[in-house]
Short mmCIF file of C-alpha atoms (C1' of nucleotides) in Angstrom, two decimals:
data_model
loop_
_atom_site.label_atom_id
_atom_site.label_comp_id
_atom_site.label_asym_id
_atom_site.label_seq_id
_atom_site.Cartn_x
_atom_site.Cartn_y
_atom_site.Cartn_z
CA MET A 27 66.20 59.45 -38.16
CA THR A 28 69.85 58.68 -37.46
CA ALA A 29 71.57 58.53 -34.12
CA GLU A 30 73.01 61.97 -34.81
CA ASP A 31 69.64 63.73 -34.93
CA VAL A 32 69.84 64.45 -31.24
CA ALA A 33 66.93 66.37 -29.80
CA THR A 34 66.33 67.26 -26.17
CA PRO A 35 66.29 64.94 -24.33
CA ALA A 36 68.86 62.98 -26.32
CA THR A 37 67.36 60.02 -28.15
CA ARG A 38 69.15 56.83 -27.29
CA TRP A 39 68.56 54.17 -29.90
CA LEU A 40 68.99 50.46 -29.45
CA ASP A 41 72.48 49.17 -30.14
CA ALA A 42 73.16 46.23 -32.44
CA GLN A 43 73.05 43.65 -29.68
CA GLN A 44 69.77 44.94 -28.33
CA MET A 45 68.25 45.11 -31.79
CA ALA A 46 69.26 41.51 -32.42
CA ALA A 47 67.25 40.52 -29.36
CA TRP A 48 64.37 42.95 -29.82
CA LEU A 49 63.25 41.92 -33.29
CA PRO A 50 62.91 38.22 -32.47
CA LEU A 51 61.27 39.04 -29.14
CA LEU A 52 58.74 41.20 -30.93
CA ARG A 53 57.84 38.31 -33.20
CA VAL A 54 57.51 35.99 -30.23
CA VAL A 55 55.11 38.22 -28.31
CA GLN A 56 53.15 38.58 -31.53
CA LEU A 57 53.08 34.98 -32.70
CA LEU A 58 52.91 33.10 -29.40
CA PRO A 59 49.51 34.43 -28.27
CA GLN A 60 48.31 33.97 -31.83
CA ALA A 61 49.33 30.32 -31.82
CA LEU A 62 47.68 29.66 -28.46
CA ASP A 63 44.52 31.40 -29.57
CA ARG A 64 44.31 29.51 -32.83
CA GLN A 65 44.84 26.09 -31.31
CA LEU A 66 42.19 26.71 -28.67
CA ARG A 67 39.73 28.25 -31.07
CA ARG A 68 40.10 25.41 -33.52
CA GLU A 69 39.68 22.64 -30.98
CA ALA A 70 37.46 24.31 -28.41
CA GLY A 71 35.89 27.40 -29.91
CA ILE A 72 37.34 29.78 -27.31
CA GLY A 73 40.29 32.13 -27.17
CA HIS A 74 43.19 32.00 -24.76
CA ALA A 75 41.72 34.74 -22.54
CA TYR A 76 38.72 32.55 -21.80
CA TYR A 77 40.94 29.56 -21.16
CA GLN A 78 42.90 31.49 -18.58
CA VAL A 79 39.72 32.40 -16.73
CA LEU A 80 38.63 28.76 -16.63
CA ALA A 81 42.06 27.52 -15.60
CA THR A 82 42.56 30.16 -12.92
CA LEU A 83 39.17 29.58 -11.33
CA SER A 84 39.67 25.81 -11.38
CA ALA A 85 42.75 26.15 -9.18
CA GLN A 86 40.96 28.09 -6.44
CA PRO A 87 39.23 26.77 -3.35
CA GLU A 88 35.50 26.58 -4.15
CA ARG A 89 36.56 27.33 -7.75
CA THR A 90 35.70 30.92 -6.84
CA LEU A 91 37.39 34.31 -6.98
CA SER A 92 36.25 37.90 -6.88
CA MET A 93 36.23 39.69 -10.22
CA GLY A 94 39.02 41.96 -9.12
CA GLU A 95 41.38 39.22 -8.03
CA LEU A 96 40.56 37.22 -11.13
CA ALA A 97 41.44 40.25 -13.21
CA ARG A 98 44.76 40.67 -11.41
CA MET A 99 45.69 37.01 -11.69
CA THR A 100 44.93 36.81 -15.39
CA ALA A 101 46.50 40.20 -16.12
CA THR A 102 43.39 41.58 -17.81
CA SER A 103 41.55 44.84 -17.30
CA PRO A 104 38.38 44.83 -15.20
CA SER A 105 36.38 45.83 -18.25
CA ARG A 106 37.73 43.06 -20.41
CA LEU A 107 37.09 40.52 -17.68
CA SER A 108 33.58 41.80 -17.16
CA HIS A 109 32.75 41.31 -20.83
CA ALA A 110 34.43 37.91 -20.92
CA VAL A 111 32.71 36.58 -17.81
CA ALA A 112 29.37 37.88 -19.06
CA ALA A 113 29.84 35.85 -22.24
CA MET A 114 30.96 32.77 -20.32
CA GLU A 115 28.07 33.08 -17.90
CA GLU A 116 25.70 33.07 -20.84
CA ARG A 117 27.26 29.80 -21.98
CA GLY A 118 26.92 28.30 -18.51
CA TRP A 119 30.61 27.95 -17.69
CA VAL A 120 30.79 30.55 -14.93
CA ALA A 121 28.30 31.86 -12.38
CA ARG A 122 28.34 35.26 -10.73
CA ARG A 123 26.98 36.12 -7.31
CA PRO A 124 27.43 39.15 -5.06
CA CYS A 125 29.52 39.00 -1.89
CA PRO A 126 27.21 39.09 1.16
CA THR A 127 29.51 41.20 3.35
CA ASN A 128 30.83 43.70 0.80
CA ARG A 129 28.29 44.49 -1.84
CA ARG A 130 30.75 46.07 -4.22
CA ILE A 131 32.32 42.67 -4.82
CA GLN A 132 31.12 40.03 -7.24
CA TYR A 133 32.28 36.43 -6.96
CA ALA A 134 32.82 34.36 -10.09
CA THR A 135 32.58 30.58 -9.76
CA LEU A 136 33.50 27.91 -12.26
CA THR A 137 30.46 25.70 -12.87
CA ASP A 138 30.57 21.93 -13.42
CA GLU A 139 30.04 22.53 -17.12
CA GLY A 140 32.96 24.93 -17.13
CA LEU A 141 35.18 22.46 -15.36
CA GLY A 142 34.14 19.74 -17.78
CA LEU A 143 35.05 21.93 -20.72
CA LEU A 144 38.42 22.75 -19.19
CA GLU A 145 39.21 19.09 -18.60
CA ARG A 146 38.41 18.29 -22.22
CA ILE A 147 40.56 21.01 -23.72
CA ALA A 148 43.47 21.25 -21.28
CA PRO A 149 45.52 18.33 -22.68
CA GLY A 150 45.50 19.74 -26.19
CA HIS A 151 46.42 23.16 -24.94
CA VAL A 152 49.30 21.89 -22.81
CA ALA A 153 50.57 19.90 -25.77
CA GLU A 154 50.61 23.07 -27.84
CA VAL A 155 52.50 24.96 -25.13
CA ARG A 156 55.08 22.19 -24.99
CA ARG A 157 55.38 22.15 -28.75
CA VAL A 158 55.94 25.85 -29.27
CA VAL A 159 57.90 26.68 -26.13
CA PHE A 160 59.48 23.86 -24.19
CA ASP A 161 60.30 21.17 -26.73
CA GLY A 162 62.97 23.37 -28.26
CA LEU A 163 64.64 24.39 -25.00
CA THR A 164 67.21 22.76 -22.75
CA ASP A 165 66.72 22.70 -18.98
CA GLU A 166 69.26 25.46 -18.65
CA GLN A 167 67.39 27.58 -21.17
CA VAL A 168 64.12 27.05 -19.30
CA GLU A 169 65.80 28.42 -16.22
CA GLN A 170 67.10 31.41 -18.18
CA LEU A 171 63.62 31.95 -19.58
CA ARG A 172 62.12 32.09 -16.11
CA SER A 173 64.72 34.56 -14.93
CA LEU A 174 64.33 36.79 -18.01
CA ALA A 175 60.56 36.79 -17.87
CA LEU A 176 60.66 37.88 -14.25
CA ALA A 177 63.17 40.63 -15.03
CA ILE A 178 60.98 42.02 -17.81
CA LEU A 179 57.87 41.71 -15.67
CA ALA A 180 59.15 44.08 -13.00
CA PRO A 181 58.83 47.34 -14.96
CA LEU A 182 55.63 46.11 -16.62
CA ASP A 183 53.77 45.90 -13.35
CA ASP A 184 54.58 49.55 -12.66
CA MET B 9 42.84 16.72 -13.73
CA THR B 10 45.90 15.18 -12.12
CA ALA B 11 48.91 13.74 -13.85
CA GLU B 12 47.50 10.29 -13.16
CA ASP B 13 44.39 10.74 -15.30
CA VAL B 14 46.17 9.38 -18.30
CA ALA B 15 44.17 9.23 -21.49
CA THR B 16 45.38 8.12 -24.90
CA PRO B 17 47.62 9.70 -25.93
CA ALA B 18 49.10 10.22 -22.50
CA THR B 19 48.76 13.78 -21.25
CA ARG B 20 52.10 15.20 -20.29
CA TRP B 21 51.77 18.17 -18.00
CA LEU B 22 54.36 20.80 -17.38
CA ASP B 23 56.79 20.02 -14.59
CA ALA B 24 57.55 22.46 -11.80
CA GLN B 25 60.50 24.05 -13.54
CA GLN B 26 58.56 24.59 -16.74
CA MET B 27 55.59 25.98 -14.86
CA ALA B 28 57.86 28.44 -13.06
CA ALA B 29 58.93 29.75 -16.46
CA TRP B 30 55.56 29.50 -18.20
CA LEU B 31 53.50 31.65 -15.86
CA PRO B 32 55.83 34.67 -15.99
CA LEU B 33 56.26 34.25 -19.73
CA LEU B 34 52.51 34.29 -20.16
CA ARG B 35 52.30 37.56 -18.28
CA VAL B 36 55.08 39.02 -20.39
CA VAL B 37 53.47 38.20 -23.73
CA GLN B 38 50.26 39.65 -22.35
CA LEU B 39 51.58 42.81 -20.73
CA LEU B 40 54.40 43.76 -23.09
CA PRO B 41 52.25 44.38 -26.19
CA GLN B 42 49.76 46.11 -23.96
CA ALA B 43 52.43 48.48 -22.65
CA LEU B 44 53.72 49.26 -26.14
CA ASP B 45 50.19 49.85 -27.39
CA ARG B 46 49.28 52.13 -24.53
CA GLN B 47 52.37 54.27 -24.76
CA LEU B 48 51.91 54.76 -28.50
CA ARG B 49 48.21 55.36 -28.28
CA ARG B 50 48.64 57.93 -25.55
CA GLU B 51 51.37 59.88 -27.28
CA ALA B 52 50.56 59.29 -30.91
CA GLY B 53 47.03 57.96 -31.22
CA ILE B 54 48.04 54.74 -32.95
CA GLY B 55 48.60 51.16 -31.86
CA HIS B 56 51.79 49.16 -32.13
CA ALA B 57 50.63 47.34 -35.25
CA TYR B 58 50.46 50.64 -37.11
CA TYR B 59 53.85 51.69 -35.77
CA GLN B 60 55.39 48.52 -37.11
CA VAL B 61 54.03 49.21 -40.56
CA LEU B 62 55.44 52.73 -40.53
CA ALA B 63 58.81 51.59 -39.16
CA THR B 64 59.14 48.66 -41.56
CA LEU B 65 58.33 50.73 -44.62
CA SER B 66 60.70 53.49 -43.55
CA ALA B 67 63.63 51.06 -43.62
CA GLN B 68 63.01 49.95 -47.22
CA PRO B 69 64.47 51.39 -50.41
CA GLU B 70 61.87 53.79 -51.84
CA ARG B 71 60.04 53.29 -48.50
CA THR B 72 58.04 50.71 -50.44
CA LEU B 73 57.08 47.08 -50.05
CA SER B 74 54.42 44.81 -51.51
CA MET B 75 51.51 44.04 -49.22
CA GLY B 76 52.55 40.42 -48.97
CA GLU B 77 56.12 41.10 -47.96
CA LEU B 78 55.00 43.75 -45.54
CA ALA B 79 52.65 41.24 -43.97
CA ARG B 80 55.43 38.68 -43.63
CA MET B 81 57.89 41.16 -42.15
CA THR B 82 55.45 42.46 -39.59
CA ALA B 83 54.08 38.99 -38.79
CA THR B 84 50.49 39.97 -39.48
CA SER B 85 47.83 38.27 -41.57
CA PRO B 86 47.10 39.65 -45.03
CA SER B 87 43.62 40.58 -43.94
CA ARG B 88 44.76 42.47 -40.89
CA LEU B 89 47.33 44.33 -42.92
CA SER B 90 44.78 45.18 -45.57
CA HIS B 91 42.49 46.76 -43.01
CA ALA B 92 45.36 48.56 -41.30
CA VAL B 93 46.83 49.99 -44.51
CA ALA B 94 43.38 51.07 -45.66
CA ALA B 95 42.99 53.06 -42.45
CA MET B 96 46.48 54.53 -42.72
CA GLU B 97 45.93 55.41 -46.36
CA GLU B 98 42.84 57.35 -45.34
CA ARG B 99 44.96 59.34 -42.90
CA GLY B 100 47.55 60.04 -45.57
CA TRP B 101 50.44 58.09 -44.06
CA VAL B 102 50.68 55.37 -46.68
CA ALA B 103 49.89 55.21 -50.39
CA ARG B 104 48.94 52.13 -52.37
CA ARG B 105 49.58 51.56 -56.04
CA PRO B 106 49.42 48.43 -58.19
CA CYS B 107 52.55 46.76 -59.54
CA PRO B 108 52.84 47.40 -63.29
CA THR B 109 54.26 43.99 -64.19
CA ASN B 110 52.19 41.75 -61.89
CA ARG B 111 48.73 43.08 -61.33
CA ARG B 112 48.04 40.84 -58.37
CA ILE B 113 50.53 42.80 -56.34
CA GLN B 114 49.94 46.08 -54.54
CA TYR B 115 52.81 48.25 -53.39
CA ALA B 116 52.52 50.21 -50.17
CA THR B 117 54.67 53.32 -49.81
CA LEU B 118 55.30 55.45 -46.75
CA THR B 119 54.35 59.05 -47.54
CA ASP B 120 56.23 62.11 -46.32
CA GLU B 121 53.47 62.67 -43.76
CA GLY B 122 53.88 59.08 -42.60
CA LEU B 123 57.62 59.48 -42.25
CA GLY B 124 57.13 62.73 -40.37
CA LEU B 125 54.80 61.04 -37.93
CA LEU B 126 57.23 58.20 -37.42
CA GLU B 127 60.09 60.57 -36.71
CA ARG B 128 58.01 62.37 -34.13
CA ILE B 129 56.93 59.28 -32.23
CA ALA B 130 59.94 56.97 -32.58
CA PRO B 131 62.01 58.45 -29.73
CA GLY B 132 59.23 58.02 -27.20
CA HIS B 133 58.58 54.51 -28.38
CA VAL B 134 62.24 53.49 -28.19
CA ALA B 135 62.43 54.97 -24.70
CA GLU B 136 59.51 52.81 -23.66
CA VAL B 137 61.14 49.71 -25.13
CA ARG B 138 64.31 50.45 -23.24
CA ARG B 139 62.40 51.07 -20.05
CA VAL B 140 60.36 47.87 -20.03
CA VAL B 141 62.86 45.49 -21.62
CA PHE B 142 66.49 46.49 -21.71
CA ASP B 143 67.06 48.69 -18.68
CA GLY B 144 66.56 45.73 -16.37
CA LEU B 145 68.86 43.32 -18.23
CA THR B 146 72.60 42.75 -18.24
CA ASP B 147 74.45 42.33 -21.52
CA GLU B 148 74.66 38.64 -20.88
CA GLN B 149 70.91 38.47 -20.36
CA VAL B 150 70.28 40.36 -23.60
CA GLU B 151 72.28 37.71 -25.39
CA GLN B 152 70.28 34.97 -23.67
CA LEU B 153 67.09 36.76 -24.63
CA ARG B 154 68.08 36.78 -28.29
CA SER B 155 68.92 33.11 -28.24
CA LEU B 156 65.70 32.16 -26.45
CA ALA B 157 63.49 34.22 -28.71
CA LEU B 158 65.00 32.58 -31.75
CA ALA B 159 64.53 29.12 -30.25
CA ILE B 160 60.86 29.77 -29.55
CA LEU B 161 60.38 31.34 -32.95
CA ALA B 162 61.32 28.18 -34.83
CA PRO B 163 58.19 26.13 -34.09
CA LEU B 164 56.01 29.24 -34.34
CA ASP B 165 56.87 29.81 -37.96
CA ASP B 166 55.66 26.24 -38.77
"C1'" DG C 26 25.33 61.81 10.81
"C1'" DG C 27 26.63 64.11 6.36
"C1'" DT C 28 30.11 64.77 2.89
"C1'" DC C 29 33.57 63.26 -0.06
"C1'" DA C 30 36.91 60.43 -2.24
"C1'" DT C 31 37.72 56.06 -3.48
"C1'" DA C 32 37.00 51.00 -4.54
"C1'" DG C 33 34.79 47.49 -7.29
"C1'" DC C 34 32.46 46.51 -11.05
"C1'" DT C 35 29.60 47.32 -15.35
"C1'" DT C 36 28.14 49.45 -19.66
"C1'" DG C 37 28.19 51.10 -24.56
"C1'" DA C 38 30.58 52.71 -28.30
"C1'" DA C 39 34.62 52.67 -31.15
"C1'" DG C 40 38.43 50.32 -32.88
"C1'" DC C 41 40.99 46.33 -34.00
"C1'" DT C 42 41.55 41.41 -35.33
"C1'" DT C 43 40.00 37.22 -37.19
"C1'" DC C 44 37.60 34.18 -40.16
"C1'" DA C 45 35.36 32.81 -44.28
"C1'" DA C 46 34.32 34.05 -48.62
"C1'" DG C 47 35.18 36.62 -52.67
"C1'" DT C 48 37.71 39.06 -56.70
"C1'" DG C 49 40.96 39.30 -60.11
"C1'" DT C 50 45.43 37.62 -61.98
"C1'" DC C 51 48.95 34.54 -63.38
"C1'" DA C 52 51.19 30.10 -64.73
"C1'" DG C 53 51.02 25.39 -66.22
"C1'" DC C 54 48.91 22.14 -68.93
"C1'" DC C 55 46.35 19.77 -72.47
"C1'" DG D 2 43.35 28.93 -77.03
"C1'" DG D 3 40.76 27.32 -72.91
"C1'" DC D 4 40.96 24.89 -68.11
"C1'" DT D 5 42.56 24.43 -63.80
"C1'" DG D 6 44.71 25.67 -59.68
"C1'" DA D 7 47.21 28.62 -57.07
"C1'" DC D 8 48.56 33.35 -55.73
"C1'" DA D 9 47.91 38.19 -53.95
"C1'" DC D 10 44.93 40.83 -52.01
"C1'" DT D 11 40.31 42.60 -50.36
"C1'" DT D 12 35.81 42.59 -48.16
"C1'" DG D 13 32.15 42.16 -44.57
"C1'" DA D 14 30.57 40.28 -40.54
"C1'" DA D 15 31.40 38.58 -35.96
"C1'" DG D 16 34.02 38.66 -31.95
"C1'" DC D 17 37.16 40.67 -28.82
"C1'" DT D 18 39.53 44.57 -26.48
"C1'" DT D 19 39.90 49.19 -25.06
"C1'" DC D 20 38.45 53.57 -23.49
"C1'" DA D 21 35.60 56.77 -21.18
"C1'" DA D 22 31.85 57.22 -18.45
"C1'" DG D 23 28.82 55.45 -15.34
"C1'" DC D 24 26.86 53.04 -11.22
"C1'" DT D 25 26.57 51.67 -6.32
"C1'" DA D 26 28.92 50.80 -2.03
"C1'" DT D 27 32.37 51.70 1.41
"C1'" DG D 28 35.43 54.03 4.51
"C1'" DA D 29 37.36 58.30 6.27
"C1'" DC D 30 36.98 62.67 7.83
"C1'" DC D 31 34.88 66.49 10.00
#
DNA sequence: GGTCATAGCTTGAAGCTTCAAGTGTCAGCC
DNA sequence: GGCTGACACTTGAAGCTTCAAGCTATGACC
């Protein structure tokens, strides 16, 4: 497993500079979602995936979105969203209803209960985001972070 | 839910600059592990968590580490690691054996089969890492990435 | 108008992670 | 020596995510 064990096609390993960035990045993408999940679960009993559904719907006109668009906006698979919304519907936070003009489409709407929950838990969540991400960064670093995140996002969206 | 609905303690929302960084970052921490997982699962039948165990053990003297240290190095909970190593032991990639001097400790060792698997799948995995992370970044950005990841890591480690 | 591929969403099973609780071991203390 | 508390790890159940397969509806093509 050294750089000299060259097969076809040649295996290009990470150089020292890349490795020095990769290992911390790996920890971040591991620990950051974990931290968000834990804070939300402790104070609200839901994971971050559910929070994103609530928050995304709350920002829409009529607090409504089709399942497909909701999946795209929250970067989750249709299946995962379907399960999640089913669970949230059972708890009364979201309602589903078919589209009258295209019967393949289902609309998901944030209920008043769902909005109430979101309003209760949002401040604590935002505080956690500030604590783990933004409190330790300068304005210039925040700008770099935005630019880097967008650069990494490009190949991820295929 | 506006910035004017100030409760005690005052809710500080994210400003526009922070939001412009936060939304892409959120997608990255969501999609990046997903991409790594999918590539590995497609070509090797294992998830990224397993890969990290194999890779971490392979870099140790005797290819051995105690469960606790392995958990710390891979940033996973003891429970998660316990389940994962149990599954990998069943497939013959890792062996467990108690420490002779301190019987609370279990050592995990990468077997020859485990090392063989790692050597087969590492090139493809590294290629994927390059593709989604490093190919789109300049050297200067890689350096910024390292610095940012370390800054965010500090509050995450509590 | 019938056929076919595709879009949009759901389902169930399998796998993984988390949480709470449990086991056994060690070290400090009286 | 016996208690107490902490450490290292494991276990089982519950919840979440993923994958493959399925459903119905739509649009395009002939």
